[in-house]
Amino acid sequence: MRAAHEAVAYVGLGSNLDGPVDQVRRALEALARLPLTSVTARSSLYGSAPIGPQDQPDFVNAVAAVTTRLSPLALLDQLQALEQRHRRVRQRHWGPRTLDLDLLCYADLHLSTSRLTLPHPEMPHRRFVIEPLAEIAPSLTLAGASLTAWRKHLCDQTLHRLAP
Ligand code: ROI
């Protein structure tokens, strides 16, 4: 489905299986090839301790900014198809995965459906999302609060910049 206007959306990427750095780099390249969509910025790659079960490898995370004429659900379809092309395996809930692509927010849309909630409900609490987002969109606001304000409320999580 085609949206009437171009919208700015943010996509979170994460991997902790099968060469995570490569998984995330390839996914960033693949995002740039999505129909009606361009990648306008991408963060550095970050290494992050897992949120959820601790008996799994650290994650590699990044965030990309895109402009798109796809509707939110059409963009979600594309992201899920991309996860499948990376032979996404997810062995258990909140367990390790080869590639996770989360639609974090889409313009200033608020949406709550069975398939998609926007902005992503967990994103304000996750350092592995907020820090890369602050790198590429420092003036973004979420629910009326700046990323700097959100940063003060993040749960403790080890995060370090891995690669540009
Ligand atoms: N933890 C980190 N650090 N990074 C992720 O991308 C990530 N993704 C998830 C869960 C399992 C919740 N934990 C994560 O889906």
mmCIF file of C-alpha atoms and ligand atoms in Angstrom:
data_model
loop_
_atom_site.group_PDB
_atom_site.id
_atom_site.type_symbol
_atom_site.label_atom_id
_atom_site.label_comp_id
_atom_site.label_asym_id
_atom_site.label_seq_id
_atom_site.Cartn_x
_atom_site.Cartn_y
_atom_site.Cartn_z
ATOM 1 C CA MET A 1 0.000 0.000 0.000
ATOM 2 C CA ARG A 2 1.239 3.465 -0.842
ATOM 3 C CA ALA A 3 0.968 6.369 1.581
ATOM 4 C CA ALA A 4 -0.038 9.713 0.104
ATOM 5 C CA HIS A 5 3.042 11.484 1.432
ATOM 6 C CA GLU A 6 6.564 10.577 2.268
ATOM 7 C CA ALA A 7 6.947 9.784 5.979
ATOM 8 C CA VAL A 8 10.031 9.570 8.168
ATOM 9 C CA ALA A 9 10.234 6.288 10.066
ATOM 10 C CA TYR A 10 12.830 4.727 12.360
ATOM 11 C CA VAL A 11 13.760 1.051 12.310
ATOM 12 C CA GLY A 12 15.633 -0.765 15.086
ATOM 13 C CA LEU A 13 17.940 -3.628 14.120
ATOM 14 C CA GLY A 14 19.240 -6.358 16.398
ATOM 15 C CA SER A 15 21.041 -9.684 16.082
ATOM 16 C CA ASN A 16 22.876 -12.070 18.381
ATOM 17 C CA LEU A 17 23.284 -15.175 16.215
ATOM 18 C CA ASP A 18 25.215 -16.232 13.082
ATOM 19 C CA GLY A 19 27.660 -13.313 12.778
ATOM 20 C CA PRO A 20 25.600 -10.471 14.276
ATOM 21 C CA VAL A 21 27.756 -7.609 12.895
ATOM 22 C CA ASP A 22 27.361 -8.989 9.397
ATOM 23 C CA GLN A 23 23.647 -9.647 9.877
ATOM 24 C CA VAL A 24 23.061 -6.020 10.878
ATOM 25 C CA ARG A 25 25.277 -4.605 8.105
ATOM 26 C CA ARG A 26 23.510 -6.722 5.464
ATOM 27 C CA ALA A 27 20.120 -5.730 6.830
ATOM 28 C CA LEU A 28 21.057 -2.038 6.605
ATOM 29 C CA GLU A 29 21.998 -2.551 2.960
ATOM 30 C CA ALA A 30 18.758 -4.433 2.332
ATOM 31 C CA LEU A 31 16.704 -1.635 3.940
ATOM 32 C CA ALA A 32 18.143 0.736 1.358
ATOM 33 C CA ARG A 33 16.727 -1.507 -1.384
ATOM 34 C CA LEU A 34 13.129 -1.600 -0.083
ATOM 35 C CA PRO A 35 10.539 -0.264 -2.521
ATOM 36 C CA LEU A 36 9.478 3.394 -2.172
ATOM 37 C CA THR A 37 11.948 3.763 0.694
ATOM 38 C CA SER A 38 15.353 5.409 1.210
ATOM 39 C CA VAL A 39 17.693 5.173 4.170
ATOM 40 C CA THR A 40 18.617 8.739 5.190
ATOM 41 C CA ALA A 41 20.784 7.946 8.222
ATOM 42 C CA ARG A 42 22.057 5.023 10.188
ATOM 43 C CA SER A 43 23.674 4.840 13.594
ATOM 44 C CA SER A 44 26.925 3.191 14.548
ATOM 45 C CA LEU A 45 26.772 -0.467 15.492
ATOM 46 C CA TYR A 46 26.465 -1.002 19.252
ATOM 47 C CA GLY A 47 27.243 -4.051 21.330
ATOM 48 C CA SER A 48 24.660 -4.535 24.073
ATOM 49 C CA ALA A 49 24.026 -6.916 26.933
ATOM 50 C CA PRO A 50 20.780 -8.831 26.422
ATOM 51 C CA ILE A 51 17.552 -7.524 27.901
ATOM 52 C CA GLY A 52 15.564 -10.568 28.969
ATOM 53 C CA PRO A 53 17.155 -13.975 29.505
ATOM 54 C CA GLN A 54 20.861 -13.508 30.287
ATOM 55 C CA ASP A 55 21.995 -16.945 29.061
ATOM 56 C CA GLN A 56 22.352 -15.729 25.460
ATOM 57 C CA PRO A 57 25.079 -13.888 23.549
ATOM 58 C CA ASP A 58 25.341 -10.086 23.562
ATOM 59 C CA PHE A 59 23.455 -8.311 20.799
ATOM 60 C CA VAL A 60 24.591 -6.028 18.029
ATOM 61 C CA ASN A 61 22.094 -3.164 17.649
ATOM 62 C CA ALA A 62 21.649 -0.183 15.355
ATOM 63 C CA VAL A 63 18.906 2.208 14.263
ATOM 64 C CA ALA A 64 18.160 3.472 10.750
ATOM 65 C CA ALA A 65 16.133 6.487 9.661
ATOM 66 C CA VAL A 66 14.158 6.001 6.462
ATOM 67 C CA THR A 67 11.832 8.069 4.345
ATOM 68 C CA THR A 68 9.091 5.989 2.809
ATOM 69 C CA ARG A 69 5.924 6.145 0.788
ATOM 70 C CA LEU A 70 4.888 2.748 2.124
ATOM 71 C CA SER A 71 2.070 2.763 4.673
ATOM 72 C CA PRO A 72 3.044 1.614 8.190
ATOM 73 C CA LEU A 73 1.635 -1.888 7.612
ATOM 74 C CA ALA A 74 3.215 -2.190 4.173
ATOM 75 C CA LEU A 75 6.561 -1.184 5.712
ATOM 76 C CA LEU A 76 6.029 -3.756 8.489
ATOM 77 C CA ASP A 77 5.336 -6.424 5.822
ATOM 78 C CA GLN A 78 8.600 -5.521 4.102
ATOM 79 C CA LEU A 79 10.563 -5.656 7.381
ATOM 80 C CA GLN A 80 9.102 -9.050 8.257
ATOM 81 C CA ALA A 81 9.887 -10.391 4.777
ATOM 82 C CA LEU A 82 13.467 -9.161 5.231
ATOM 83 C CA GLU A 83 13.714 -10.961 8.587
ATOM 84 C CA GLN A 84 12.595 -14.148 6.858
ATOM 85 C CA ARG A 85 15.165 -13.694 4.099
ATOM 86 C CA HIS A 86 17.822 -13.569 6.815
ATOM 87 C CA ARG A 87 16.481 -16.986 7.831
ATOM 88 C CA ARG A 88 15.365 -15.519 11.100
ATOM 89 C CA VAL A 89 15.350 -18.080 13.836
ATOM 90 C CA ARG A 90 13.872 -17.284 17.181
ATOM 91 C CA GLN A 91 14.133 -20.242 19.465
ATOM 92 C CA ARG A 92 12.129 -18.856 22.358
ATOM 93 C CA HIS A 93 10.372 -15.724 23.511
ATOM 94 C CA TRP A 94 12.967 -13.030 24.250
ATOM 95 C CA GLY A 95 15.653 -15.513 23.248
ATOM 96 C CA PRO A 96 18.464 -15.257 20.671
ATOM 97 C CA ARG A 97 17.680 -14.323 17.064
ATOM 98 C CA THR A 98 19.510 -13.905 13.764
ATOM 99 C CA LEU A 99 17.717 -10.680 12.894
ATOM 100 C CA ASP A 100 15.109 -8.524 14.514
ATOM 101 C CA LEU A 101 13.722 -5.492 12.704
ATOM 102 C CA ASP A 102 11.412 -3.297 14.766
ATOM 103 C CA LEU A 103 9.383 -0.450 13.345
ATOM 104 C CA LEU A 104 10.034 2.040 16.153
ATOM 105 C CA CYS A 105 8.005 4.998 14.963
ATOM 106 C CA TYR A 106 6.399 6.283 11.791
ATOM 107 C CA ALA A 107 5.977 10.053 11.440
ATOM 108 C CA ASP A 108 4.090 11.141 14.573
ATOM 109 C CA LEU A 109 1.577 8.342 14.227
ATOM 110 C CA HIS A 110 0.030 6.704 17.265
ATOM 111 C CA LEU A 111 -1.429 3.334 16.451
ATOM 112 C CA SER A 112 -2.540 0.337 18.458
ATOM 113 C CA THR A 113 -3.611 -2.700 16.463
ATOM 114 C CA SER A 114 -3.067 -6.417 16.914
ATOM 115 C CA ARG A 115 -0.171 -6.350 14.433
ATOM 116 C CA LEU A 116 1.451 -3.039 15.141
ATOM 117 C CA THR A 117 1.752 -0.563 18.003
ATOM 118 C CA LEU A 118 3.365 2.797 17.279
ATOM 119 C CA PRO A 119 5.529 4.162 18.718
ATOM 120 C CA HIS A 120 7.011 0.787 19.673
ATOM 121 C CA PRO A 121 5.869 0.335 23.298
ATOM 122 C CA GLU A 122 9.222 -0.879 24.646
ATOM 123 C CA MET A 123 11.455 1.604 22.891
ATOM 124 C CA PRO A 124 11.552 4.393 25.491
ATOM 125 C CA HIS A 125 13.003 2.001 28.074
ATOM 126 C CA ARG A 126 15.663 0.373 25.948
ATOM 127 C CA ARG A 127 19.120 1.863 25.955
ATOM 128 C CA PHE A 128 19.987 -0.193 22.848
ATOM 129 C CA VAL A 129 17.313 1.793 20.983
ATOM 130 C CA ILE A 130 17.495 5.259 22.593
ATOM 131 C CA GLU A 131 21.292 5.701 22.346
ATOM 132 C CA PRO A 132 21.573 4.852 18.605
ATOM 133 C CA LEU A 133 18.462 6.934 17.957
ATOM 134 C CA ALA A 134 19.980 9.903 19.812
ATOM 135 C CA GLU A 135 23.059 9.564 17.592
ATOM 136 C CA ILE A 136 21.079 10.045 14.357
ATOM 137 C CA ALA A 137 18.026 12.038 15.501
ATOM 138 C CA PRO A 138 19.076 14.045 18.579
ATOM 139 C CA SER A 139 16.076 16.365 18.382
ATOM 140 C CA LEU A 140 13.452 13.632 18.073
ATOM 141 C CA THR A 141 10.726 13.711 20.725
ATOM 142 C CA LEU A 142 8.748 10.717 21.950
ATOM 143 C CA ALA A 143 5.408 11.236 23.644
ATOM 144 C CA GLY A 144 6.315 14.890 24.072
ATOM 145 C CA ALA A 145 9.664 14.213 25.781
ATOM 146 C CA SER A 146 13.143 14.678 24.317
ATOM 147 C CA LEU A 147 15.499 11.737 23.979
ATOM 148 C CA THR A 148 17.697 13.430 26.599
ATOM 149 C CA ALA A 149 14.778 13.242 29.023
ATOM 150 C CA TRP A 150 14.093 9.601 28.123
ATOM 151 C CA ARG A 151 17.754 8.764 28.642
ATOM 152 C CA LYS A 152 17.408 9.559 32.342
ATOM 153 C CA HIS A 153 14.813 6.810 32.746
ATOM 154 C CA LEU A 154 16.558 3.974 30.948
ATOM 155 C CA CYS A 155 17.066 0.689 32.682
ATOM 156 C CA ASP A 156 20.650 -0.274 33.439
ATOM 157 C CA GLN A 157 22.165 -1.911 30.412
ATOM 158 C CA THR A 158 25.728 -2.237 29.217
ATOM 159 C CA LEU A 159 26.081 -0.715 25.770
ATOM 160 C CA HIS A 160 29.197 0.212 23.814
ATOM 161 C CA ARG A 161 29.924 1.534 20.370
ATOM 162 C CA LEU A 162 31.336 -1.355 18.331
ATOM 163 C CA ALA A 163 31.900 0.020 14.850
ATOM 164 C CA PRO A 164 30.975 3.066 12.757
HETATM 165 N N1 ROI B 1 18.470 -7.203 24.088
HETATM 166 C C1 ROI B 1 19.339 -6.437 23.418
HETATM 167 N N2 ROI B 1 20.399 -5.961 24.064
HETATM 168 N N3 ROI B 1 19.169 -6.113 22.112
HETATM 169 C C2 ROI B 1 18.099 -6.566 21.411
HETATM 170 O O1 ROI B 1 17.967 -6.249 20.209
HETATM 171 C C3 ROI B 1 17.154 -7.368 22.079
HETATM 172 N N4 ROI B 1 16.056 -7.831 21.444
HETATM 173 C C4 ROI B 1 15.160 -8.559 22.052
HETATM 174 C C5 ROI B 1 15.294 -8.988 23.493
HETATM 175 C C6 ROI B 1 15.371 -10.488 23.557
HETATM 176 C C7 ROI B 1 14.083 -8.464 24.268
HETATM 177 N N5 ROI B 1 16.478 -8.450 24.107
HETATM 178 C C8 ROI B 1 17.381 -7.683 23.429
HETATM 179 O O2 ROI B 1 14.072 -8.942 21.395
#
